[in-house]
Coordinates of C-alpha atoms in Angstrom, one line a residue:
M1 CA 30.4 147.9 -79.4
K2 CA 30.7 149.3 -75.7
K3 CA 27.0 150.1 -75.4
L4 CA 26.9 146.5 -75.6
M5 CA 29.2 145.6 -72.9
T6 CA 28.4 148.4 -70.9
R7 CA 24.7 146.5 -71.0
K8 CA 26.5 143.3 -70.1
V9 CA 27.5 144.4 -66.9
A10 CA 24.9 146.6 -65.5
V11 CA 22.6 143.3 -66.6
V12 CA 24.7 141.8 -63.7
L13 CA 25.4 144.7 -60.8
L14 CA 21.8 144.2 -61.6
M15 CA 21.2 140.2 -61.2
A16 CA 24.5 140.5 -58.1
A17 CA 21.7 143.0 -56.7
L18 CA 18.9 141.0 -56.8
G19 CA 20.6 138.7 -55.7
S20 CA 21.3 139.9 -52.6
F21 CA 18.1 141.0 -51.9
F22 CA 16.3 137.4 -52.4
I23 CA 19.0 136.0 -50.2
Y24 CA 19.2 138.7 -47.6
G25 CA 15.5 138.3 -47.1
V26 CA 15.7 134.4 -46.4
V27 CA 18.0 135.4 -44.6
S28 CA 15.6 137.8 -42.4
D29 CA 12.7 135.2 -42.7
K30 CA 12.5 134.5 -38.7
T31 CA 9.0 132.0 -39.5
K32 CA 9.5 129.1 -42.2
Y33 CA 7.4 127.3 -43.3
A34 CA 7.0 123.7 -45.4
P35 CA 6.0 124.2 -48.6
I36 CA 2.4 122.8 -47.4
G37 CA 2.2 125.1 -45.0
Y38 CA 3.5 124.5 -41.5
N39 CA 6.3 126.5 -39.1
L40 CA 8.9 124.4 -40.0
K41 CA 9.7 125.5 -36.2
M42 CA 9.1 122.1 -34.6
D43 CA 10.7 121.2 -31.1
F44 CA 10.1 117.5 -29.9
A45 CA 9.6 117.3 -25.8
G46 CA 11.7 120.8 -25.7
E47 CA 14.4 119.8 -27.8
E48 CA 14.8 121.2 -32.0
V49 CA 14.2 119.8 -34.3
P50 CA 17.0 121.5 -36.7
T51 CA 14.4 120.8 -39.9
F52 CA 17.5 123.7 -41.0
M53 CA 19.0 120.7 -42.7
A54 CA 17.5 119.9 -45.9
D55 CA 17.4 115.4 -44.9
V56 CA 15.1 116.7 -42.0
Q57 CA 13.6 118.4 -43.8
E58 CA 12.3 115.7 -46.1
R59 CA 12.1 112.6 -44.2
L60 CA 9.7 115.6 -41.6
D61 CA 7.6 116.4 -45.2
K62 CA 7.1 112.9 -46.0
E63 CA 5.4 112.1 -42.3
M64 CA 3.0 115.0 -42.7
I65 CA 2.2 113.9 -46.1
T66 CA 2.0 110.6 -45.4
N67 CA -0.6 111.2 -41.9
M68 CA -2.5 114.3 -43.9
N69 CA -3.6 111.7 -47.2
Y70 CA -4.1 108.6 -43.9
H71 CA -7.4 110.3 -43.6
T72 CA -9.1 106.9 -41.9
N73 CA -6.6 106.1 -39.6
T74 CA -5.6 109.9 -38.5
T75 CA -9.2 110.2 -38.8
L76 CA -9.7 107.7 -35.7
V77 CA -6.6 108.1 -34.0
I78 CA -8.2 111.4 -33.4
K79 CA -10.8 110.2 -32.5
R80 CA -9.4 107.8 -29.8
A81 CA -7.6 110.7 -28.3
N82 CA -10.3 111.9 -26.5
K83 CA -10.2 108.6 -24.8
V84 CA -7.1 107.5 -24.0
F85 CA -5.0 111.0 -23.5
P86 CA -6.7 111.1 -20.7
V87 CA -5.4 108.1 -18.9
I88 CA -2.1 108.6 -20.7
E89 CA -1.4 112.4 -19.7
P90 CA -1.2 111.8 -15.5
I91 CA 0.8 108.8 -16.0
L92 CA 3.1 110.6 -18.1
K93 CA 3.4 114.1 -15.6
K94 CA 3.3 111.8 -12.4
Y95 CA 7.2 110.2 -13.8
G96 CA 7.8 114.1 -14.9
V97 CA 8.2 112.6 -19.0
P98 CA 7.2 114.7 -21.0
D99 CA 3.7 115.2 -22.5
D100 CA 4.6 114.9 -26.2
F101 CA 5.2 111.2 -25.4
K102 CA 1.8 110.9 -25.5
Y103 CA 1.9 110.9 -29.5
L104 CA 4.9 107.7 -29.6
A105 CA 1.5 105.5 -28.1
V106 CA -0.2 106.9 -30.9
I107 CA 2.1 105.6 -34.3
E108 CA 3.3 101.9 -31.9
S109 CA -0.9 101.0 -32.1
S110 CA -2.6 103.8 -33.1
L111 CA -3.9 103.7 -29.6
V112 CA -5.7 100.2 -29.7
N113 CA -4.6 97.5 -27.9
A114 CA -2.6 96.2 -31.2
V115 CA -0.6 93.6 -31.5
S116 CA 2.5 92.3 -34.1
P117 CA 3.8 90.1 -35.7
A118 CA 6.5 90.7 -34.2
G119 CA 4.7 89.6 -30.5
A120 CA 4.4 92.9 -28.9
R121 CA 1.3 94.2 -27.1
G122 CA -0.9 96.7 -25.7
V123 CA -1.3 100.2 -26.8
W124 CA 2.5 100.3 -26.0
Q125 CA 3.4 97.2 -27.6
F126 CA 5.9 95.4 -24.9
M127 CA 7.5 92.2 -25.4
P128 CA 6.5 89.4 -23.5
A129 CA 10.1 89.6 -21.8
T130 CA 10.5 93.6 -21.6
A131 CA 6.8 93.5 -20.3
K132 CA 8.0 91.9 -17.1
E133 CA 10.8 93.0 -17.0
K134 CA 8.9 95.9 -16.2
G135 CA 6.6 95.1 -13.2
M136 CA 4.0 94.0 -15.8
E137 CA 2.4 90.6 -15.7
V138 CA 2.4 88.6 -18.5
S139 CA 0.3 84.7 -18.5
D140 CA -2.1 82.9 -20.0
E141 CA -4.4 84.9 -17.3
V142 CA -3.6 87.8 -17.3
D143 CA -1.3 90.1 -19.6
E144 CA -0.9 93.7 -17.9
R145 CA 0.0 94.7 -21.1
Y146 CA -3.7 95.1 -22.2
N147 CA -3.3 97.5 -19.4
L148 CA -3.6 101.2 -20.1
E149 CA -2.9 102.6 -16.7
K150 CA -0.1 100.1 -16.5
S151 CA 1.6 99.7 -19.6
T152 CA 1.8 103.9 -20.3
E153 CA 3.8 102.9 -16.3
A154 CA 5.9 101.0 -18.0
A155 CA 6.9 102.7 -20.8
C156 CA 7.9 106.1 -18.9
K157 CA 10.1 103.6 -17.4
Y158 CA 11.8 102.2 -19.6
L159 CA 12.3 105.9 -21.5
L160 CA 13.9 107.7 -17.8
V161 CA 16.0 104.6 -18.2
A162 CA 16.5 105.4 -21.9
K163 CA 16.6 109.1 -21.3
E164 CA 19.3 109.0 -18.8
K165 CA 21.2 107.0 -20.9
F166 CA 21.3 108.6 -23.8
G167 CA 21.0 112.9 -22.0
S168 CA 18.8 113.1 -24.6
W169 CA 14.1 112.6 -25.4
T170 CA 15.2 112.3 -29.0
L171 CA 17.6 109.4 -28.4
A172 CA 14.6 108.2 -25.5
A173 CA 12.5 107.3 -28.5
A174 CA 14.5 106.1 -31.9
S175 CA 15.8 103.5 -28.0
Y176 CA 12.0 102.4 -28.2
N177 CA 11.9 101.1 -31.9
G178 CA 15.7 100.1 -32.1
G179 CA 16.7 99.8 -28.6
M180 CA 19.4 101.3 -26.1
G181 CA 21.9 98.5 -27.5
G182 CA 21.4 99.4 -30.9
I183 CA 20.7 102.6 -30.8
S184 CA 23.5 103.2 -29.4
R185 CA 25.7 100.1 -31.5
K186 CA 24.2 102.5 -34.3
M187 CA 26.2 105.9 -32.0
D188 CA 29.6 104.5 -31.0
E189 CA 30.3 103.1 -35.2
Q190 CA 28.9 106.3 -36.9
G191 CA 30.4 108.6 -34.1
V192 CA 27.3 111.4 -33.7
D193 CA 25.4 111.8 -30.8
N194 CA 22.4 112.8 -31.7
Y195 CA 19.5 111.4 -33.6
Y196 CA 19.2 113.6 -36.3
D197 CA 23.3 113.0 -37.6
L198 CA 22.2 109.2 -37.5
L199 CA 21.6 107.1 -40.5
L200 CA 19.5 104.0 -39.2
T201 CA 17.1 101.4 -40.0
E202 CA 14.4 103.0 -41.7
E203 CA 11.6 102.2 -39.6
T204 CA 14.4 104.2 -36.3
S205 CA 15.5 106.4 -39.1
R206 CA 11.1 107.7 -39.9
Y207 CA 9.8 106.7 -36.1
V208 CA 10.8 110.6 -34.2
F209 CA 9.2 112.1 -37.4
R210 CA 6.0 110.1 -37.5
I211 CA 5.5 111.3 -33.9
L212 CA 6.3 115.2 -35.3
A213 CA 4.0 115.0 -38.2
L214 CA 1.4 112.7 -35.9
K215 CA 1.7 115.9 -32.8
E216 CA 1.2 118.4 -35.2
I217 CA -1.8 117.7 -37.1
M218 CA -3.5 116.3 -34.3
S219 CA -2.9 119.5 -31.6
Q220 CA -4.0 121.4 -34.6
S221 CA -7.1 119.1 -36.5
D222 CA -8.3 121.9 -38.0
K223 CA -6.0 123.1 -40.0
Y224 CA -5.3 120.3 -41.5
G225 CA -8.8 119.4 -42.3
F226 CA -9.6 117.6 -39.1
S227 CA -12.7 119.3 -38.1
I228 CA -14.3 116.9 -35.8
P229 CA -17.2 118.1 -33.3
N230 CA -16.9 117.2 -30.6
E231 CA -19.6 115.0 -29.5
A232 CA -17.9 112.8 -32.7
L233 CA -15.3 111.4 -30.7
Y234 CA -14.9 109.0 -28.4
Y235 CA -15.0 109.4 -24.8
S236 CA -15.0 107.6 -21.6
I237 CA -17.7 105.3 -20.5
P238 CA -17.8 105.9 -16.4
T239 CA -17.1 103.1 -13.8
R240 CA -16.7 101.5 -11.1
K241 CA -13.3 99.8 -10.0
I242 CA -13.3 96.6 -7.4
V243 CA -11.1 95.1 -6.3
V244 CA -10.5 90.8 -6.0
D245 CA -9.0 88.8 -4.5
T246 CA -9.9 85.7 -4.4
S247 CA -10.0 83.4 -8.0
I248 CA -13.5 83.9 -10.7
T249 CA -13.7 80.7 -11.9
D250 CA -16.5 81.8 -14.5
L251 CA -16.6 85.3 -15.6
A252 CA -19.0 85.6 -18.0
K253 CA -21.9 84.2 -14.5
F254 CA -19.6 87.0 -12.5
A255 CA -20.2 89.6 -15.1
K256 CA -23.9 89.2 -14.6
T257 CA -23.6 89.3 -10.6
Q258 CA -21.9 93.3 -11.5
G259 CA -24.8 93.9 -13.7
V260 CA -22.9 94.2 -17.1
N261 CA -22.3 90.6 -19.4
Y262 CA -18.9 88.7 -20.7
K263 CA -18.8 90.8 -23.9
I264 CA -18.9 94.2 -21.6
L265 CA -16.4 93.0 -18.4
K266 CA -14.0 91.6 -21.6
I267 CA -14.1 95.5 -23.9
H268 CA -13.4 97.3 -19.9
N269 CA -10.6 94.6 -18.6
P270 CA -8.4 93.5 -21.5
W271 CA -6.7 92.3 -19.8
L272 CA -8.4 89.5 -18.7
R273 CA -6.8 87.1 -21.2
D274 CA -9.1 83.7 -20.9
K275 CA -12.9 83.2 -18.9
K276 CA -12.1 82.2 -15.7
L277 CA -9.0 84.2 -12.6
T278 CA -7.0 82.5 -10.9
V279 CA -6.0 84.4 -7.7
T280 CA -3.3 83.9 -6.0
S281 CA -2.5 83.9 -1.9
G282 CA -1.7 87.8 -0.7
K283 CA -2.6 88.7 -5.5
K284 CA -5.2 90.7 -6.2
Y285 CA -6.5 92.5 -8.8
E286 CA -8.9 95.4 -10.5
I287 CA -11.1 94.7 -12.5
E288 CA -13.6 97.5 -13.7
I289 CA -17.4 97.7 -14.7
P290 CA -19.1 100.6 -16.7
T291 CA -22.1 101.4 -14.0
A292 CA -23.2 104.0 -17.9
G293 CA -22.8 103.9 -21.3
Y294 CA -24.5 100.7 -22.0
S295 CA -28.3 101.0 -21.6
K296 CA -31.1 103.2 -22.9
Q297 CA -32.4 105.1 -20.0

């Protein structure tokens, strides 16, 4: 009996010793990885993601797995980014908005001029009223939500105001989806001041995690199985800009005078929404005309 008790005590002591070893091993491990192999040490715009929180890690993991296996869309956004990011990046830098926000454009529209059921349009998905507030023209003939440069500038203006209001780039990003008023109300109701502590609608709750997942996958695409050769990426077509200060009654005929056709004119100027362009007194527009990319030579 004494021998049995002695053995039991020895086993308990051994298990305790092994347990303390494993606990120590976990605590001392400075680099932690998720089950599918990505580093859990992440940040958005320099703000650390608290992946030590169980729900945060699971929500991030869901978006990583979803986008790793959403092969068609993820492949396309990687290919498009080669053409679109060089336009977005310098504008973000000019306004002092962190480079990570280019991935916000990815989750908003997959980097195309998308149209939402609610009426948001363009790469940055502006609603008409918000677009006008930020200085963009929205009419039957001209919709500058489809102008990548101008809509990126408008997005920067919004984000700078949101950052000033919330003091956090992460909350500024969340407000792009949930609205500044909506995020403020939830913060007041729940008594917290951090995105990762807020209980939000499903879409806004996923929003920053989708950005994080696309940032991780797109910035290390080879690691996640998206090995796309450079020649398969989409490239910008060189263009020249012409200033128009008088009305154009027929854009198809105008295109011919510039050495292109109506289709090509609209591809490079998607903000032109009609078959004509009315230019009021004192108003000017810049129209892009491709100089290459459409001939066999």
